[in-house]
Short mmCIF file of C-alpha atoms and ligand atoms in Angstrom, two decimals:
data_model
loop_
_atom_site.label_atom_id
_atom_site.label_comp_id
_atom_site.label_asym_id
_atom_site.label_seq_id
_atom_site.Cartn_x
_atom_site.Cartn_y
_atom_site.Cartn_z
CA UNK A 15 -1.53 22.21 -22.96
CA UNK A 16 -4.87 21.43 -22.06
CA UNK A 17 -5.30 17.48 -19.95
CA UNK A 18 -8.19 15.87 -19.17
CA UNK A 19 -8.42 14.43 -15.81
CA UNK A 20 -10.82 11.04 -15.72
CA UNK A 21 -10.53 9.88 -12.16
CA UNK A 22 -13.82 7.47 -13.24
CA UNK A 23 -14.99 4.62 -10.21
CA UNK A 24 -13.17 3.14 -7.10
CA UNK A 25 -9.71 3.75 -6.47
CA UNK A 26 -9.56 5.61 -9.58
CA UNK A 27 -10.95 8.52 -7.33
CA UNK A 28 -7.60 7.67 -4.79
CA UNK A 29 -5.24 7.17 -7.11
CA UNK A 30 -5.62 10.11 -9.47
CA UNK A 31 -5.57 13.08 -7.19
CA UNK A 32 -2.54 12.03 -6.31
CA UNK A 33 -0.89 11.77 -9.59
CA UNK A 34 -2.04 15.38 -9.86
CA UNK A 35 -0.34 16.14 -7.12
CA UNK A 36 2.62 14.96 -8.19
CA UNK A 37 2.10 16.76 -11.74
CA UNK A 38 1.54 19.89 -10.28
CA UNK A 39 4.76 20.04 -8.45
CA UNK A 40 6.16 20.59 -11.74
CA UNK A 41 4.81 23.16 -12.36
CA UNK A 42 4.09 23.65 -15.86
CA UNK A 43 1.66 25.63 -17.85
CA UNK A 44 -1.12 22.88 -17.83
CA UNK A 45 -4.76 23.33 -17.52
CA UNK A 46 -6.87 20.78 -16.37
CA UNK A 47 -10.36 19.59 -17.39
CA UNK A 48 -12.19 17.12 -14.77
CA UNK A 49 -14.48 15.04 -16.71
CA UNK A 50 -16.61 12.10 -14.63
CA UNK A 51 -17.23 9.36 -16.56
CA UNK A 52 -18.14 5.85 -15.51
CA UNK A 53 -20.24 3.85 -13.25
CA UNK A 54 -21.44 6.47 -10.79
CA UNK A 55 -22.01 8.52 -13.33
CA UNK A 56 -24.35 5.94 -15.36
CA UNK A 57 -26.34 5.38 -11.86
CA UNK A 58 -26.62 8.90 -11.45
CA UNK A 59 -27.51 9.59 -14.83
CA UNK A 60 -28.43 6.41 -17.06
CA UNK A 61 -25.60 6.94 -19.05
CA UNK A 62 -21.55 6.75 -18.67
CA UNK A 63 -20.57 9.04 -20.94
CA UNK A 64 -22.12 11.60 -23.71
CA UNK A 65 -21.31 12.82 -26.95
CA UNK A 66 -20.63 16.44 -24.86
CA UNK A 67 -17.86 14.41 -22.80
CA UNK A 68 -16.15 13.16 -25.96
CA UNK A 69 -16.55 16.35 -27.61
CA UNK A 70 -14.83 17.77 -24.23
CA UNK A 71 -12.31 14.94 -24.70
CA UNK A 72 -11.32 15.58 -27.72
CA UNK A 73 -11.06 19.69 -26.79
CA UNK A 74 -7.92 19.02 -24.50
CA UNK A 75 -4.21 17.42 -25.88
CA UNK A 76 -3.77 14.41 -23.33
CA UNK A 77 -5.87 12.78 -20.84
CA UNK A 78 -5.41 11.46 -17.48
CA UNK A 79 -7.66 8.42 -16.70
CA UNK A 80 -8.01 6.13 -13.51
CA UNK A 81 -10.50 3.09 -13.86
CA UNK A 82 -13.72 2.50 -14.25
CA UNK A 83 -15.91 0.15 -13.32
CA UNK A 84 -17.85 -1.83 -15.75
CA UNK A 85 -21.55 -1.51 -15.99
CA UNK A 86 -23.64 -4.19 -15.90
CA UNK A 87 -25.98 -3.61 -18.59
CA UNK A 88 -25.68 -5.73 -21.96
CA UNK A 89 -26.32 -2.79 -24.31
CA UNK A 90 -23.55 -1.07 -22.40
CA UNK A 91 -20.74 0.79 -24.82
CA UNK A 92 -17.18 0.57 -23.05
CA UNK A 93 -16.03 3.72 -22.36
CA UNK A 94 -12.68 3.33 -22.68
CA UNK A 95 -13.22 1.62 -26.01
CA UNK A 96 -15.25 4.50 -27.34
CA UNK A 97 -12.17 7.15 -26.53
CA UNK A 98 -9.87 4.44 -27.91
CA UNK A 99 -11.20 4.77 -31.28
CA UNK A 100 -13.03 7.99 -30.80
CA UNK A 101 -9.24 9.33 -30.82
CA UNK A 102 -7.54 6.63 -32.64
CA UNK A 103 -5.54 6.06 -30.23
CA UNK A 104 -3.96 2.93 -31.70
CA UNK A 105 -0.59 2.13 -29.58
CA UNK A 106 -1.37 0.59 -26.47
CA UNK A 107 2.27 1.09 -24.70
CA UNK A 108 3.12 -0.58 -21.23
CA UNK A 109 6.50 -0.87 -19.93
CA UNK A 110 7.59 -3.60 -18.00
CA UNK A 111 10.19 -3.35 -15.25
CA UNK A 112 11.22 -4.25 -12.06
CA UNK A 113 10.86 -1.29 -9.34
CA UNK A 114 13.94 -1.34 -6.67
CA UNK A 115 13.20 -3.57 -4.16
CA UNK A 116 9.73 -4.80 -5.32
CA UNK A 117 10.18 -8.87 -6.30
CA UNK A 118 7.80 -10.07 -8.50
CA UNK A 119 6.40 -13.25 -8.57
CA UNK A 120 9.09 -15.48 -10.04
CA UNK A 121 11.64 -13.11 -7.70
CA UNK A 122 13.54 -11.89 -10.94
CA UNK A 123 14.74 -7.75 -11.42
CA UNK A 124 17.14 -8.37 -14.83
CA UNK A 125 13.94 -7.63 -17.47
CA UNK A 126 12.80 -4.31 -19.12
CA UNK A 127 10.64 -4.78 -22.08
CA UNK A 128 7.30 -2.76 -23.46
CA UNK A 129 4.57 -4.67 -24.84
CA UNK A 130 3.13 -2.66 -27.64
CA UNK A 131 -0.12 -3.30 -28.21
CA UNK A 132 -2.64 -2.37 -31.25
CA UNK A 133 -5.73 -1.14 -29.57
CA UNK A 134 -8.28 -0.34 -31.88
CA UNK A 135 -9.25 -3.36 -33.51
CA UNK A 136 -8.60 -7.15 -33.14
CA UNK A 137 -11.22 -8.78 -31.02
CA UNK A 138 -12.06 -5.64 -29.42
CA UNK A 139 -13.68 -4.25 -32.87
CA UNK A 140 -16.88 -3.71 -31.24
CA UNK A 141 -18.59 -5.84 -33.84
CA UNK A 142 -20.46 -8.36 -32.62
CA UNK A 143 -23.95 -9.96 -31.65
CA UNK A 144 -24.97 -11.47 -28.70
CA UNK A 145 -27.99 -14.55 -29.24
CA UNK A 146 -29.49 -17.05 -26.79
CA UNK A 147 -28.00 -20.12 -28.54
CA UNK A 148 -25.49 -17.93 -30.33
CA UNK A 149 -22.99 -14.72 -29.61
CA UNK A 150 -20.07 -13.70 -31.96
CA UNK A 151 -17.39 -11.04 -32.19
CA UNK A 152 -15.73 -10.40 -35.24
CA UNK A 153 -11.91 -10.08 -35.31
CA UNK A 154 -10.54 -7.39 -37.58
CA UNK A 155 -7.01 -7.50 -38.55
CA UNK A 156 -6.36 -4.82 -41.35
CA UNK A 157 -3.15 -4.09 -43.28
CA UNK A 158 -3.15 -0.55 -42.01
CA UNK A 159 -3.65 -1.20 -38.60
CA UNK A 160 -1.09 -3.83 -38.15
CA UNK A 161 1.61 -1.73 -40.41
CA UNK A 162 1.02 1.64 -38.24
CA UNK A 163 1.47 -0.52 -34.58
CA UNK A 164 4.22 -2.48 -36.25
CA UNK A 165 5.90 0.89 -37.48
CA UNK A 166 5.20 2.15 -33.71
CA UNK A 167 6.85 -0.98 -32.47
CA UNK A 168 10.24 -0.36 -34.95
CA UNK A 169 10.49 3.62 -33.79
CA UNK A 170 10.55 1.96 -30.31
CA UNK A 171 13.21 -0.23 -30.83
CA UNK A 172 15.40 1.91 -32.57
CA UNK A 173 15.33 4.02 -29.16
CA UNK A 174 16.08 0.54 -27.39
CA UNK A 175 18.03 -3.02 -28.22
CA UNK A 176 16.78 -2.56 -32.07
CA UNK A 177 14.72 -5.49 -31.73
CA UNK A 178 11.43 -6.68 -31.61
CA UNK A 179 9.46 -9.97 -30.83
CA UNK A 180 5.92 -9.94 -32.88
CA UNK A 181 3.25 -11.82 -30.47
CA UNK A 182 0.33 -14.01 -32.61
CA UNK A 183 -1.92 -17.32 -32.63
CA UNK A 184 -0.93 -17.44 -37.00
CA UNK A 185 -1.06 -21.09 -36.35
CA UNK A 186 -4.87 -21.01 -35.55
CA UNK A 187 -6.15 -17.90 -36.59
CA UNK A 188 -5.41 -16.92 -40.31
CA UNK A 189 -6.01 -13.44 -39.53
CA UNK A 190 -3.17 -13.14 -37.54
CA UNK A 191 -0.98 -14.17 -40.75
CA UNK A 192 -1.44 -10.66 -42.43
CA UNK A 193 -0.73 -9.41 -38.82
CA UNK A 194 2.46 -11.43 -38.30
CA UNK A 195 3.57 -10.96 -42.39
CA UNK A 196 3.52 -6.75 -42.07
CA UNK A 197 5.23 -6.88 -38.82
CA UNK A 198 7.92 -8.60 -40.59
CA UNK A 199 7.99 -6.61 -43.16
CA UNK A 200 7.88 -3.61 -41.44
CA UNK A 201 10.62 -4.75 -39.04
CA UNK A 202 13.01 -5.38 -42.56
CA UNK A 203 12.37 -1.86 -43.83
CA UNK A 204 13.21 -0.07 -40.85
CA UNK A 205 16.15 -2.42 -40.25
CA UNK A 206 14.82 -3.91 -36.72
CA UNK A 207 15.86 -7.46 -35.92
CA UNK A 208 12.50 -9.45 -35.42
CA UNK A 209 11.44 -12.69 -34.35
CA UNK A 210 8.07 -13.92 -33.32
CA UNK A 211 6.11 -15.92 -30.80
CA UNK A 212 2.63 -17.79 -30.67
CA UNK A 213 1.02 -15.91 -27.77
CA UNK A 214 0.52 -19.09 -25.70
CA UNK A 215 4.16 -20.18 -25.87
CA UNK A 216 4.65 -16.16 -24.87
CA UNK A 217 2.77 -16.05 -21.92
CA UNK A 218 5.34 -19.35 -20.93
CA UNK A 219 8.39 -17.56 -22.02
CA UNK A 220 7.58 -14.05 -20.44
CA UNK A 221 7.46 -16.39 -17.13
CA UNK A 222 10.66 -18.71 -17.20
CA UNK A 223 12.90 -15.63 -19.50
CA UNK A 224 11.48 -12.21 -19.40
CA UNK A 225 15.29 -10.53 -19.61
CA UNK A 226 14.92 -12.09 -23.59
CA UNK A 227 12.82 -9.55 -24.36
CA UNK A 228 12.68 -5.58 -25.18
CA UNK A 229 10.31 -4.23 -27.68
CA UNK A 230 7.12 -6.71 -28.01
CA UNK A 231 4.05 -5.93 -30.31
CA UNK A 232 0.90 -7.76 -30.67
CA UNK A 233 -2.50 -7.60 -31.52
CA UNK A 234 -5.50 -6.16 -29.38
CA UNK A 235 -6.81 -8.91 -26.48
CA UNK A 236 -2.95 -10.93 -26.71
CA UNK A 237 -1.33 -7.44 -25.59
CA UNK A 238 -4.14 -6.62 -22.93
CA UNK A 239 -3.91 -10.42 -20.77
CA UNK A 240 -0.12 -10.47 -21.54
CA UNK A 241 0.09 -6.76 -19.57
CA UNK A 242 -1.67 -8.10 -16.60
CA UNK A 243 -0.09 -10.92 -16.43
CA UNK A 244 3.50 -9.40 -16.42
CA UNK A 245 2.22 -6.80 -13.72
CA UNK A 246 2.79 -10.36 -11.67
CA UNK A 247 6.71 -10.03 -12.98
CA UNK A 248 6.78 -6.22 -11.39
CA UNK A 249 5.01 -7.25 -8.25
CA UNK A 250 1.86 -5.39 -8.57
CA UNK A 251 -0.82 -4.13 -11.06
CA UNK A 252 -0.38 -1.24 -8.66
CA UNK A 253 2.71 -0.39 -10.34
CA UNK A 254 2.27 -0.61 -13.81
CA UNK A 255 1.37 2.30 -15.91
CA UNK A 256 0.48 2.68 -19.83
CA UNK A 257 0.26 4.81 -22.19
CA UNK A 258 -2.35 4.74 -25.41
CA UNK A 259 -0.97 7.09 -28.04
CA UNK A 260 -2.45 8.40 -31.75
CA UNK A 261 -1.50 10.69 -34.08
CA UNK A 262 -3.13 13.51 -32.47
CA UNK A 263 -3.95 12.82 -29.00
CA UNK A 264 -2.41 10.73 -26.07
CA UNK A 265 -3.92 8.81 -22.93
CA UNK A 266 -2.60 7.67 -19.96
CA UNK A 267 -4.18 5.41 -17.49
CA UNK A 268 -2.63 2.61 -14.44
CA UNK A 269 -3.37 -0.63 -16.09
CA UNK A 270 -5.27 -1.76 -12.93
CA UNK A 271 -9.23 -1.26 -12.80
CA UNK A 272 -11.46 0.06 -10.27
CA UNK A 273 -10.56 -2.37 -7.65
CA UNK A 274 -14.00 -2.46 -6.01
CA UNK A 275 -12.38 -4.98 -3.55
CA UNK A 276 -10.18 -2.06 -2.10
CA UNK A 277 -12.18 0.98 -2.99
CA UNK A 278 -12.93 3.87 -0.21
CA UNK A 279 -10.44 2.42 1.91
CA UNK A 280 -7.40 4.70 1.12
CA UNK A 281 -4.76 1.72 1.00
CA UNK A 282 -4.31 1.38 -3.08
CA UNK A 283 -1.22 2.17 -4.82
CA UNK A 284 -0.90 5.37 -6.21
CA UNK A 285 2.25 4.46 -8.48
CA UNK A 286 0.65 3.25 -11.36
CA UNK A 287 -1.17 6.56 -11.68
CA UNK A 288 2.06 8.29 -10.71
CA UNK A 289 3.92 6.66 -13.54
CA UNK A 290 1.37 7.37 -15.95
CA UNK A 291 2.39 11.28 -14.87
CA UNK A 292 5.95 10.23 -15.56
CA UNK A 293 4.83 8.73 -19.12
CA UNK A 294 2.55 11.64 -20.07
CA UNK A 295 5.68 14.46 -19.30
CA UNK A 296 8.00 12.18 -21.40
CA UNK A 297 5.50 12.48 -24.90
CA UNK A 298 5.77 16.25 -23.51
CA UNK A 299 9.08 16.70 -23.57
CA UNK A 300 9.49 17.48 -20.22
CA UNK A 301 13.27 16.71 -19.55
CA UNK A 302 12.99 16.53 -15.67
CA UNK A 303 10.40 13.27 -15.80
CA UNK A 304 13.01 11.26 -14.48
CA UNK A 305 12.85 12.46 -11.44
CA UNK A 306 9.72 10.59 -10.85
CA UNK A 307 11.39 7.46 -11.00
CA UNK A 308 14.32 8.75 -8.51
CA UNK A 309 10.93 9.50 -6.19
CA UNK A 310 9.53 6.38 -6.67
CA UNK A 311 12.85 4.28 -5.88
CA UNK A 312 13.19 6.41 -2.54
CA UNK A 313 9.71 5.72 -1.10
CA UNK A 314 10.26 2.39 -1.98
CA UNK A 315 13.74 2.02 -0.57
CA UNK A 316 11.84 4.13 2.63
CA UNK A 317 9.03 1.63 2.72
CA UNK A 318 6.42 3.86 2.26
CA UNK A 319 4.96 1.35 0.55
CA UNK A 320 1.19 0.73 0.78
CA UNK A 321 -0.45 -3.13 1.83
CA UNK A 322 -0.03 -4.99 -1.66
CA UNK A 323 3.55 -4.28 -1.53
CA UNK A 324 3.42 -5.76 2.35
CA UNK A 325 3.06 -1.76 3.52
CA UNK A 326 0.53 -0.38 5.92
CA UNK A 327 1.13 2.86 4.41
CA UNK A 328 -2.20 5.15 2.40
CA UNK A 329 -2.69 5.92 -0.78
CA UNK A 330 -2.35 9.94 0.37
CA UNK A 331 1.25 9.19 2.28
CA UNK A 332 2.68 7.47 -0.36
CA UNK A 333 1.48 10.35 -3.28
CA UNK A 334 2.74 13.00 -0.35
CA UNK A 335 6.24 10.98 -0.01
CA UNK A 336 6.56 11.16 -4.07
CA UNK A 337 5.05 15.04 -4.46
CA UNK A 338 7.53 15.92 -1.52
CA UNK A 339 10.35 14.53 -3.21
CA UNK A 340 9.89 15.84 -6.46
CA UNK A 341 9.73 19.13 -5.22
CA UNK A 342 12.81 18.43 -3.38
CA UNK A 343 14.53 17.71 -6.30
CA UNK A 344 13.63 19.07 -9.20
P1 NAD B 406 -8.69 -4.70 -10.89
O1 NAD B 406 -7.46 -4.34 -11.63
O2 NAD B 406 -9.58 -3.58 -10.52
O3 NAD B 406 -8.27 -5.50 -9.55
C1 NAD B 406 -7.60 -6.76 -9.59
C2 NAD B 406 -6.92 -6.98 -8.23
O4 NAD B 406 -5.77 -6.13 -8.12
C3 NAD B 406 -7.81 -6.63 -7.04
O5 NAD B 406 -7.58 -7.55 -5.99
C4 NAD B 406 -7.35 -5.24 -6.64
O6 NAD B 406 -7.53 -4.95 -5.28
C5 NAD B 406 -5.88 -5.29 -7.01
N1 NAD B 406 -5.40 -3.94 -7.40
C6 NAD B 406 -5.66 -3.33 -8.56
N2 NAD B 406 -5.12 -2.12 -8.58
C7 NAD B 406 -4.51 -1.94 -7.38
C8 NAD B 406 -3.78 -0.86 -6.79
N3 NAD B 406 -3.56 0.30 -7.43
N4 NAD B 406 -3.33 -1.03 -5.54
C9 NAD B 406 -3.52 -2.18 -4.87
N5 NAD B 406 -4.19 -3.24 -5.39
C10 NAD B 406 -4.69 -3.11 -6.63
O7 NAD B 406 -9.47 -5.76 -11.77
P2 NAD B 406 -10.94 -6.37 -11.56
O8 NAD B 406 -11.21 -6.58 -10.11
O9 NAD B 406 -11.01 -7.50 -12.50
O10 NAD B 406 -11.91 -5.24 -12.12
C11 NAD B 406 -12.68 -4.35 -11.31
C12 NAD B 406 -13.48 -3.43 -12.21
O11 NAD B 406 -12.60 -2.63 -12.97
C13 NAD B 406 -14.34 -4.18 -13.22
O12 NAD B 406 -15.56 -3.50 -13.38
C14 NAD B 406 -13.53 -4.13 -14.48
O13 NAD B 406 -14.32 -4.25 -15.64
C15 NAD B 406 -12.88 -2.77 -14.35
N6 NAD B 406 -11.62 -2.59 -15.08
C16 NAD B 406 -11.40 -1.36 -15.56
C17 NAD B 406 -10.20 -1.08 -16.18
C18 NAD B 406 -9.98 0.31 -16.67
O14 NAD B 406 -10.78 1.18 -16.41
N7 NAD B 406 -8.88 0.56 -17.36
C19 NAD B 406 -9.22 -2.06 -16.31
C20 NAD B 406 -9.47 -3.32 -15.76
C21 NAD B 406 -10.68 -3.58 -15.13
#
């Protein structure tokens, strides 16, 4: 097995060593590939990543990603949207769930749901021209895409409650008909319950009743602001992981960025990162991820807990607590 390790800009730098850390105290038969991509690497450089890079990329099984920072240059090409598609990586996965004793926002711990999202096309096609008096992105909803995410989506359930709520906008945009008509269908020929949502009265309901939901799917930007917003529910984007799977390859990354506000001063949350450890050794196989969580829950229950959890504790103490644990344990 052969992982790519992206730390990229910011705390991405802090946070991923010490999800290697953690990953290494399992010791498996992994070899790593650091790759810098990003930001730093445009300044240095003029450019954020090369065709080499993705050819590198696309050399290893899995990769291990942190954040970058966004460069500030209008002819800029998003990284992370390049290895998207580059790899077709077109399930966007990110669980949702309440950490022992870590209160979100509304102060609620009885939800568990995954918002599957497609990531390769939607808004985020890529297509699109930017004017003076004009700018337009084009929004591509295709049968294929929507049926492949939605079958994603139904495997999911099966695992889970069966069940699956299909996120859209049908009402406004007519592309999101064909979106919201396969997912249906889709959902009947595997034998999944369904129902559906506009994405505005979503974002409501994931507030007021997240325990209604288990298996969510929706299209490309509805799946990325619903994510952050229900890192609020968990207490932290430092605590939510994802996971953006293809046929061939898999990625993992925290869904926080760079955090530029934070950056070089040791205090961000390593747990996102660490759970992205936990959700690459579970599309390994690896039977003993679990114990990650059992980490997690005893740092937390030790306070080792780092300042946006109300900690004073460093990025490096709490990915030492976690490694030590784990190797404890295993
Ligand atoms: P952000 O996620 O970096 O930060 C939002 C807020 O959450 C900040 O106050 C930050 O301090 C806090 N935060 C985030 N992760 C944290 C952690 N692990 N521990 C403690 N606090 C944490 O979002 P932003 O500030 O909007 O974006 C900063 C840069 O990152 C931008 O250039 C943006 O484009 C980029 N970005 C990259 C990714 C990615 O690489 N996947 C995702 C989102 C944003």
């Amino acid at each position: 097995m052969k992982l790519a390790v992206i730390e990229g800009d910011g705390i991405g730098r802090e946070v991923i060593p010490e999800a290697v850390k953690v990953l290494d105290a399992f010791g498996l038969e992994i070899e790593k590939v650091p790759i810098e991509l990003g930001y730093a690497r445009w300044e240095r450089t003029g450019t954020s990543m090369s065709n080499e890079d993705l050819e590198t990329i696309k050399g290893c099984d899995a990769v291990l990603f942190g954040a970058v920072t966004t460069v500030p240059d209008p002819n800029y090409k998003s990284v992370l949207l390049t290895i998207r598609k580059e790899l077709d990586l077109y399930a966007n996965v990110r669980p949702v769930k309440p950490l022992p004793g870590v209160v979100g926002v509304i102060g609620r711990s009885d939800f568990d749901f995954i918002i599957v999202r497609e990531n390769t096309e939607g808004l985020y096609s890529g297509i699109e021209e930017i004017g003076y008096d004009l700018s337009w992105t084009k929004r591509i909803i295709t049968r294929k895409g929507s049926e492949r995410i939605a079958e994603y989506a139904c495997k999911l359930a099966k695992k889970r409650k069966n069940k699956i709520t299909i996120v859209h906008k049908s009402n406004v945009l007519k592309s999101d008909k064909l979106f919201l008509d396969v997912c249906r269908q889709t959902a009947s020929a595997h034998g999944v319950e369904y129902g559906d949502m506009l994405v505005d009265s979503m974002a409501y309901s994931l507030m007021m009743h997240p325990e209604k939901y288990d298996v969510v799917v929706t299209t490309n930007l509805f799946g990325d602001i619903l994510s952050d917003m229900c890192a609020a529910l968990v207490g932290s984007l430092g605590l939510v992981p994802s996971a953006n799977i293809g046929e061939k390859y898999a990625f993992f990354e925290p869904v926080h960025g760079s955090a530029p506000d934070i950056a070089g001063r040791g205090i961000s949350n390593p747990l996102a990162a660490i759970l992205c450890v936990k959700m690459l050794l579970e599309w390994m196989g690896e039977p003993r991820s679990q114990v990650i969580d059992k980490a997690i829950a005893d740092v937390l229950q030790k306070k080792i807990i780092t300042p946006d959890l109300g900690g004073t504790a460093s990025t490096i103490e709490v990915g030492n607590a976690v490694t030590g644990y784990v190797m404890k344990n295993m």
